[in-house]
Tab-separated table of C-alpha atoms in Angstrom:
chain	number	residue	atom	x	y	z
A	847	UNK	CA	0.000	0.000	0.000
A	848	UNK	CA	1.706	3.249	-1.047
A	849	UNK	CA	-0.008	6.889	-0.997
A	850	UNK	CA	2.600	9.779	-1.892
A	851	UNK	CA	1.774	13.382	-2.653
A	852	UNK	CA	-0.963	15.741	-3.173
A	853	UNK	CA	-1.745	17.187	-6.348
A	854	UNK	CA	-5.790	16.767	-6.846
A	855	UNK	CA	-7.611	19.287	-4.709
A	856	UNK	CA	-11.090	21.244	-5.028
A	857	UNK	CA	-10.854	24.968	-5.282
A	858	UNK	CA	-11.752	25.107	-1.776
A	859	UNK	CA	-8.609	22.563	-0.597
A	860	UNK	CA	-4.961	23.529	0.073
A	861	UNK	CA	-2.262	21.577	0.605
A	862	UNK	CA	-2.171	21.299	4.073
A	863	UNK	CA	0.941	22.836	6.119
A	864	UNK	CA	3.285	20.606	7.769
A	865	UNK	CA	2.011	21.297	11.282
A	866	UNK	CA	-1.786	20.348	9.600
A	867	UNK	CA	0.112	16.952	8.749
A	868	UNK	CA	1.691	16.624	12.202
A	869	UNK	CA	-1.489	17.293	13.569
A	870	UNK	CA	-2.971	14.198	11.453
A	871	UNK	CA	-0.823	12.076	12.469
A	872	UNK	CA	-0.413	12.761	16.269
A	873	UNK	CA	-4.473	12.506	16.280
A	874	UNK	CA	-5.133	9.909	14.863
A	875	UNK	CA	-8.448	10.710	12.800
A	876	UNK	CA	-9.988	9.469	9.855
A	877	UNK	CA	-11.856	10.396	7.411
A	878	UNK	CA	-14.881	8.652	6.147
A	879	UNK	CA	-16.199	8.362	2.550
A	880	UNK	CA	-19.596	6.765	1.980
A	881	UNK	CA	-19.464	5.073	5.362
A	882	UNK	CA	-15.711	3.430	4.737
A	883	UNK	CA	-12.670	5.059	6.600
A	884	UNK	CA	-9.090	6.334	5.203
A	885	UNK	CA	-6.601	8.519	6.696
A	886	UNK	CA	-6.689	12.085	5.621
A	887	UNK	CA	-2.373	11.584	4.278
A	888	UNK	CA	-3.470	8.607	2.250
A	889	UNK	CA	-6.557	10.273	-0.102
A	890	UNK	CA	-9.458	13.369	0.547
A	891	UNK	CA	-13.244	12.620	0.087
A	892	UNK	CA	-12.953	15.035	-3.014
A	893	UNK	CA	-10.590	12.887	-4.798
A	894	UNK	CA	-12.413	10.053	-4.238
A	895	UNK	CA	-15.879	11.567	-5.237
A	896	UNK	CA	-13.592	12.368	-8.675
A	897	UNK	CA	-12.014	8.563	-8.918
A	898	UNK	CA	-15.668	7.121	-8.631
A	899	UNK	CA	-17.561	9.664	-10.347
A	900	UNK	CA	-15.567	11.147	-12.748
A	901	UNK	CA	-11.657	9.348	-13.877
A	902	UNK	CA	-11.975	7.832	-17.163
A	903	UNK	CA	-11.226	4.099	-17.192
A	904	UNK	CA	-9.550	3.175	-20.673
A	905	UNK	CA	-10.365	0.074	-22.202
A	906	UNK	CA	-6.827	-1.530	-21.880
A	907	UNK	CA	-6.268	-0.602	-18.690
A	908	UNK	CA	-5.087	-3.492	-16.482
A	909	UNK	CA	-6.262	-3.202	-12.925
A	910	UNK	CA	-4.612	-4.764	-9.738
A	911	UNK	CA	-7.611	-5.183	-6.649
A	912	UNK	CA	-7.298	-6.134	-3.305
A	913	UNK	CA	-8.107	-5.469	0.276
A	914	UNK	CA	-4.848	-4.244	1.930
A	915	UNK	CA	-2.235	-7.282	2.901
A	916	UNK	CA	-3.520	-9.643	0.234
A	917	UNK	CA	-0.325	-9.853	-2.329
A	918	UNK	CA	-1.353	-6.901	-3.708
A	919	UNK	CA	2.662	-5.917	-4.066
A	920	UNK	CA	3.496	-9.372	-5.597
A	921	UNK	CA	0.600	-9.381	-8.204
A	922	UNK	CA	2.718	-5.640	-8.720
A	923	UNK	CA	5.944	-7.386	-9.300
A	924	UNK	CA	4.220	-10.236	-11.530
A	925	UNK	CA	2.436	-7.453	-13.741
A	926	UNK	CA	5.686	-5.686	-14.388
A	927	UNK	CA	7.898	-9.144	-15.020
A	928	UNK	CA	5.388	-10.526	-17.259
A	929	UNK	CA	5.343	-6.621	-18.973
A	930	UNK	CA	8.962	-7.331	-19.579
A	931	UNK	CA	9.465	-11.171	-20.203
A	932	UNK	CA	11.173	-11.684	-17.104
A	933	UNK	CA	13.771	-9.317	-17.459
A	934	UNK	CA	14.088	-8.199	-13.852
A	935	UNK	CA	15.913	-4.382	-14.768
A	936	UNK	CA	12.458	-2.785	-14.399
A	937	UNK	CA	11.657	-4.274	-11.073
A	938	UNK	CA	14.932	-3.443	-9.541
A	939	UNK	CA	15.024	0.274	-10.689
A	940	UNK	CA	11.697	1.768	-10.520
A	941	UNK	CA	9.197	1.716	-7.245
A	942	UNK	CA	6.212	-0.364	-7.289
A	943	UNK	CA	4.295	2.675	-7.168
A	944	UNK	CA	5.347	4.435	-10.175
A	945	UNK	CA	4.670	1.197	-12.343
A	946	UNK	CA	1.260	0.401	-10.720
A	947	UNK	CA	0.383	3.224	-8.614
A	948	UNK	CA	-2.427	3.427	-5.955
A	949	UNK	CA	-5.752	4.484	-7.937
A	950	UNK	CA	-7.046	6.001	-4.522
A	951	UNK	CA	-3.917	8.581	-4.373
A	952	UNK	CA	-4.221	11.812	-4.807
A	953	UNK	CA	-1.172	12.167	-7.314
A	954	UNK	CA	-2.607	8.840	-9.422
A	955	UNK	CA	-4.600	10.565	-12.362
A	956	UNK	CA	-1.715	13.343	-13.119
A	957	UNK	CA	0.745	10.204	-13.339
A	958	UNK	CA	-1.441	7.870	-15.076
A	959	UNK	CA	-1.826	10.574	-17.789
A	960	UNK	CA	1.455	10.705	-18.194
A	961	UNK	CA	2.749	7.215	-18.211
A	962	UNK	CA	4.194	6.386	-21.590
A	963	UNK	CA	3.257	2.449	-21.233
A	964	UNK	CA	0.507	0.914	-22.387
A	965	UNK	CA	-1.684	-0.701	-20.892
A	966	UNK	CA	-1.829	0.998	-18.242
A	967	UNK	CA	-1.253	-0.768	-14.559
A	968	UNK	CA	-3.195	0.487	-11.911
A	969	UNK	CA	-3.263	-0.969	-8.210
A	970	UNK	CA	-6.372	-0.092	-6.186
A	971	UNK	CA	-7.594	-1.050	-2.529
A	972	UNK	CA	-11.487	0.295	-3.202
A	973	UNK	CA	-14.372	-1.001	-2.687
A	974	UNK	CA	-16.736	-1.993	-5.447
A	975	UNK	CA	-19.309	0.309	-4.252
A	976	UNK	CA	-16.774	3.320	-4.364
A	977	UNK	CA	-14.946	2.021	-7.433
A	978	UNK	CA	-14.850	4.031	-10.845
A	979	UNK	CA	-18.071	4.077	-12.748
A	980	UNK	CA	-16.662	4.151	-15.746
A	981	UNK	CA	-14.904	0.370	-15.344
A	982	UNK	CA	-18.184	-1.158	-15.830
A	983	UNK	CA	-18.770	0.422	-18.922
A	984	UNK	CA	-15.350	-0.389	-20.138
A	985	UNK	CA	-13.346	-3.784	-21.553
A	986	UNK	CA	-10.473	-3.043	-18.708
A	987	UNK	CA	-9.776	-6.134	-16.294
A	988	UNK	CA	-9.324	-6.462	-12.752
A	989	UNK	CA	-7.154	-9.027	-11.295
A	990	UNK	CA	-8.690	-9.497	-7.910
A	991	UNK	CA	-6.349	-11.389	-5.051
A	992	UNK	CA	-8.318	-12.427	-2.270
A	993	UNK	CA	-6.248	-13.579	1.596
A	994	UNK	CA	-7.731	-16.137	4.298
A	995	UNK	CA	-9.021	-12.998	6.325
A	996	UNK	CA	-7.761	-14.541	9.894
A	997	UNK	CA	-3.782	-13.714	8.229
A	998	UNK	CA	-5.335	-10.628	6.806
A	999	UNK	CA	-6.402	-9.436	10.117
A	1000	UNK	CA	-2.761	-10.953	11.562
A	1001	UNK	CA	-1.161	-8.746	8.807
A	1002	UNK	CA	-2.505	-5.649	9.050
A	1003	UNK	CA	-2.282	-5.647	12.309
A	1004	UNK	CA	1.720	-5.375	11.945
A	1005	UNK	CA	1.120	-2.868	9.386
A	1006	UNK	CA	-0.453	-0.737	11.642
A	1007	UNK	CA	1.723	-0.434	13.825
A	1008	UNK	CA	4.518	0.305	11.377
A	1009	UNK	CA	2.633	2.828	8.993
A	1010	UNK	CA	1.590	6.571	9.375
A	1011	UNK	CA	-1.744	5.528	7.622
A	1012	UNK	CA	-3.506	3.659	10.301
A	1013	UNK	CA	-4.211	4.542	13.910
A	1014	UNK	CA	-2.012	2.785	16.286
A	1015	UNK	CA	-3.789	-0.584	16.506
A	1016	UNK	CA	-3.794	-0.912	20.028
A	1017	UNK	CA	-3.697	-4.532	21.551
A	1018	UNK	CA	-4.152	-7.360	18.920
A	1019	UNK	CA	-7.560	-8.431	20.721
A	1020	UNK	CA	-8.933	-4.280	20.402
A	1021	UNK	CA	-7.253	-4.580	16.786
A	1022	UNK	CA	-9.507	-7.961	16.164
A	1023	UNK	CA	-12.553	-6.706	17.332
A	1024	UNK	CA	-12.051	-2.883	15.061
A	1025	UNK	CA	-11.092	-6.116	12.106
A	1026	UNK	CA	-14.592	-7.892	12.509
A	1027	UNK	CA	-16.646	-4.080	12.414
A	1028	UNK	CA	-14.772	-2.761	9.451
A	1029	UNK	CA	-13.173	0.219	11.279
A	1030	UNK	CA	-10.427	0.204	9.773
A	1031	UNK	CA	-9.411	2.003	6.783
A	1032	UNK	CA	-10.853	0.621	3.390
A	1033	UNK	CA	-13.463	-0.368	5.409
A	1034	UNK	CA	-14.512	-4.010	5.976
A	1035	UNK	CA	-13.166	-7.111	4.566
A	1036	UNK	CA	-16.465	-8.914	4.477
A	1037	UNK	CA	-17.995	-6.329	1.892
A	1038	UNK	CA	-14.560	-6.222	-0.111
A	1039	UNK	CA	-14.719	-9.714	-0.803
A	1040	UNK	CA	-18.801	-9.718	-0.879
A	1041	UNK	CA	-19.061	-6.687	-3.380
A	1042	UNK	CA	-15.740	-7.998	-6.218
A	1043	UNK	CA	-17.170	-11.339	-6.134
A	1044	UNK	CA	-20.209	-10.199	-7.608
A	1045	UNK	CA	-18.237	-10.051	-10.804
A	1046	UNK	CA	-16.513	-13.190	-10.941
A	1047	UNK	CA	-17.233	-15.353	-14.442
A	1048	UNK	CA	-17.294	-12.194	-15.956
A	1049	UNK	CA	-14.655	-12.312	-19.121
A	1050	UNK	CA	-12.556	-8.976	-17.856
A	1051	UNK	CA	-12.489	-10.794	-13.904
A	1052	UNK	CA	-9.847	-12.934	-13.036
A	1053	UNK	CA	-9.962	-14.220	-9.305
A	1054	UNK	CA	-6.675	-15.293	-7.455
A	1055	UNK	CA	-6.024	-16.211	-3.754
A	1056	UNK	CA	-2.953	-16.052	-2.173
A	1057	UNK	CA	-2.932	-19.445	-1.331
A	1058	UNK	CA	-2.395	-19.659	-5.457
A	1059	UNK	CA	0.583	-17.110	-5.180
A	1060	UNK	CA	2.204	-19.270	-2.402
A	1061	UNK	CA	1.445	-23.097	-3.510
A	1062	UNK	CA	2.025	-22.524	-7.319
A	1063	UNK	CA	3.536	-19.635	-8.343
A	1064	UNK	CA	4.332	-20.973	-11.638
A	1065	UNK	CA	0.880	-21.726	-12.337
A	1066	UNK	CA	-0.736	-18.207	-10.962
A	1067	UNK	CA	1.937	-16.967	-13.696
A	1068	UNK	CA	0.497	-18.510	-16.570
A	1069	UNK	CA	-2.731	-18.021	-15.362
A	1070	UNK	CA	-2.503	-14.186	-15.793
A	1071	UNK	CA	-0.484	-14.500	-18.811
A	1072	UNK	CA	-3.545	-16.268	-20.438
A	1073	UNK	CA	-6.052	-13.740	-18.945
A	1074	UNK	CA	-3.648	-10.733	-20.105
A	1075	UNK	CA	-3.669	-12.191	-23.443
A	1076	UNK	CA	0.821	-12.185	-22.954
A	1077	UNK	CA	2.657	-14.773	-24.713
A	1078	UNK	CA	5.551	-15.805	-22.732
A	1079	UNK	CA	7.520	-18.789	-23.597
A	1080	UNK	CA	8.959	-21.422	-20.566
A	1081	UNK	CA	11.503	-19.416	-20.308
A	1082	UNK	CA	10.360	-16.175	-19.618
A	1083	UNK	CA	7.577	-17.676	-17.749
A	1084	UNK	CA	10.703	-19.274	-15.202
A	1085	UNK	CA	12.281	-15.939	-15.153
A	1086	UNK	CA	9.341	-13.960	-13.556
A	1087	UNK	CA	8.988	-16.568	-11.086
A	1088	UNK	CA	12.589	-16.579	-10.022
A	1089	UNK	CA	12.650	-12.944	-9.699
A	1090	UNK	CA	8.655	-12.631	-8.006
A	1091	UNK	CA	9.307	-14.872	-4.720
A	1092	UNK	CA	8.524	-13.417	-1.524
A	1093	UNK	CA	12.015	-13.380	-0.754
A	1094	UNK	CA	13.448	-11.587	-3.869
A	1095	UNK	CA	10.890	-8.743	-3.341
A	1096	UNK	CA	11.410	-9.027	0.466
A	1097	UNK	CA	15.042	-7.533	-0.370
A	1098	UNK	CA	14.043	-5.686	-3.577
A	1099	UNK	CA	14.175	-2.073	-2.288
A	1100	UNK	CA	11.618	-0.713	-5.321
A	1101	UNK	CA	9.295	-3.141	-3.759
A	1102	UNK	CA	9.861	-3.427	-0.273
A	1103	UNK	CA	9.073	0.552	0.891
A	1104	UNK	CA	12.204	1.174	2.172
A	1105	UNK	CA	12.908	3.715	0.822
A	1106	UNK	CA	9.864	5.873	2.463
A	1107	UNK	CA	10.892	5.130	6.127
A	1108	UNK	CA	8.971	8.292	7.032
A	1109	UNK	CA	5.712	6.788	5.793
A	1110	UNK	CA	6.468	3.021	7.137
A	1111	UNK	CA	8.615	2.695	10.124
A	1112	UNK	CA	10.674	-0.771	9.921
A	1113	UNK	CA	12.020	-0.818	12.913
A	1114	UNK	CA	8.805	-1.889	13.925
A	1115	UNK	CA	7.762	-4.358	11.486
A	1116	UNK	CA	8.714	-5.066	8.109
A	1117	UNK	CA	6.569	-4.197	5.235
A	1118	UNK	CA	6.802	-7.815	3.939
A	1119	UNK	CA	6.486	-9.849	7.151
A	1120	UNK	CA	6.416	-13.614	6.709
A	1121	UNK	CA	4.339	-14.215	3.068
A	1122	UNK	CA	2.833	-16.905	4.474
A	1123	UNK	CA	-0.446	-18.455	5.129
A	1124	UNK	CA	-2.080	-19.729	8.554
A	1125	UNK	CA	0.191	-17.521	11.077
A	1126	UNK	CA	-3.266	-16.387	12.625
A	1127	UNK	CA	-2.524	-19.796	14.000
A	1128	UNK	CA	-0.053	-18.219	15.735
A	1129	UNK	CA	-1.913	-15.087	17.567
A	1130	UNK	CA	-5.976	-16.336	17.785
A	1131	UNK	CA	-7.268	-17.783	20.897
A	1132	UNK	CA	-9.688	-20.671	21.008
A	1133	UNK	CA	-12.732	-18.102	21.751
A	1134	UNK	CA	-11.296	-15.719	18.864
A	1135	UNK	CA	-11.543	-18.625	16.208
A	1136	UNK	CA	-14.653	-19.067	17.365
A	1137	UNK	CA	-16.154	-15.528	17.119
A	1138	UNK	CA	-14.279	-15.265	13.817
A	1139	UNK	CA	-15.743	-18.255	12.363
A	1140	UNK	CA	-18.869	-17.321	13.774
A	1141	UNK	CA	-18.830	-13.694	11.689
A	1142	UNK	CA	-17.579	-15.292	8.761
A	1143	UNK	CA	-20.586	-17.728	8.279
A	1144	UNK	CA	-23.212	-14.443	9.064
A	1145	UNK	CA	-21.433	-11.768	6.773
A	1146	UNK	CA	-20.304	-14.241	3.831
A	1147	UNK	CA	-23.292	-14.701	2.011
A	1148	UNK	CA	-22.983	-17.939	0.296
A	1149	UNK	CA	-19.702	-17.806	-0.414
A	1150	UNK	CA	-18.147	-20.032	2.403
A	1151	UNK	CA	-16.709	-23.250	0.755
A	1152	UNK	CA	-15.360	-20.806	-2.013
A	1153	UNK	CA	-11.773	-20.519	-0.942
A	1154	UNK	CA	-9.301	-22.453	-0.113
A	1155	UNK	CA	-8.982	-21.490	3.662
A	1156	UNK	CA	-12.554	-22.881	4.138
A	1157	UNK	CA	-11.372	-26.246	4.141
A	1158	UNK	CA	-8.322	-26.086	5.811
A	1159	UNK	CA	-9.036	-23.515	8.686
């Protein structure tokens, strides 16, 4: 997740002084757009009244979706290596968020109009119900990665307490609890998932879980390829795997956020934890399981048995 700058602001907005910013940060507030919370550095409710009602989605455009700590920065790093056949310069020389940056940012639209590459790569944590209109008018696809929700809550939890855009989290068990009511920012996981799923078997919709990402990586690879429409032989195919693994992009500072330690505070956490799947294991109780899995079953909607954490967990 990666907001920099401010450069979209109504007539009536200025950027704010740094003791406005200071302020922000030492008091912890949100903001809230259409009932779903972000922090006032990350986006305004202006720019996000433009990205849903008024950015132009072009037809080509390639878009990377996913509720925050899902792989969104690896489906990044597999969008670029497949752009370049597995040649790894790109990656290792350009951040993640110039070659995919964050829809929801209020510098996105003045970059994306002037990004020489076509299609266009554009990483987004939104909601469907806040997303651009103008996508479901368009041919554009959405590659949607979608995270057991006990390691998402695990995960973001770290994140919190590492990142300027998030209140301090607290204790894990106040953290769980603000998890299961959706406020947090980007709102809550339950209508992520509920609201993108609505389009799946759609031709422009390709769904991914992590578990994909971390069993097969190979596979997930030629997946996209074939839903991109990219042609990549075995060997290029081999290439972007060998330079995608959580462990390459653990160290790869254009991926890892290191180099914005003012925004994400290492020391604390790292950016890219573990990358793996079932360390809730690790930090829920008995009764938290229970509560979770309780939750889960009201708020899921007849999707439970759709993933591959509902028959393992």
């Amino acid at each position: 997740m990666q907001f920099v700058g401010v450069s979209r602001k109504s007539s009536k907005e200025e950027e704010a002084p740094r003791s406005t910013l200071e302020h922000y940060i030492m008091s912890d507030e949100y903001i809230s757009y259409k009932d779903i919370l972000f922090h006032p550095l990350a986006t305004s409710a202006t720019h996000l009244s433009f990205i849903e009602n008024e950015f132009q989605v072009l037809d080509d455009d390639v878009f990377n979706i996913t509720y925050p700590k899902t792989g969104t920065t690896w489906i990044i790093e597999l969008l670029s290596l497949i752009r370049s056949k597995g040649d790894p310069t790109w990656i290792q020389t350009v951040p993640n968020w110039d070659r995919a940056p964050w829809l929801e940012s209020n510098y996105t639209p003045e970059k994306l109009d002037s990004m020489s590459l076509k299609p266009r790569h554009i990483t987004s944590h939104l909601a469907k119900k806040i997303f651009c209109q103008s996508f479901f008018t368009s041919k554009a696809k959405i590659i949607y990665t979608v995270r057991d929700p006990k390691d998402v809550l695990v995960s973001l939890y770290y994140f919190a307490k590492m990142t300027i855009y998030y209140k301090d989290p607290g204790t894990f068990e106040q953290f769980f609890e603000l998890f299961l009511k959706g406020d947090v920012p980007f709102g809550s996981w339950f209508d992520h998932v509920n609201g993108w799923m609505k389009l799946r078997g759609q031709s422009n919709f390709l769904l991914l879980t992590y578990d994909d990402l971390k069993q097969d990586l190979r596979a997930a690879v030629v997946k996209i390829c074939k839903f991109l429409g990219e042609e990549l032989d075995d060997q290029a195919i081999d290439l972007v795997v060998k330079h995608a693994t959580f462990e390459r992009m653990k160290d790869n500072k254009m991926a890892n956020f290191s180099l914005l330690a003012d925004a994400f505070d290492q020391t604390k956490s790292s950016f890219m934890r573990k990358g793996i799947s079932g360390d809730w294991k690790n930090h829920f109780t008995v009764a938290q399981r229970e509560h979770f899995d309780r939750v889960y079953q009201e708020k899921m909607n007849g999707l439970t048995g759709c993933f591959p954490w509902d028959k393992t967990d």
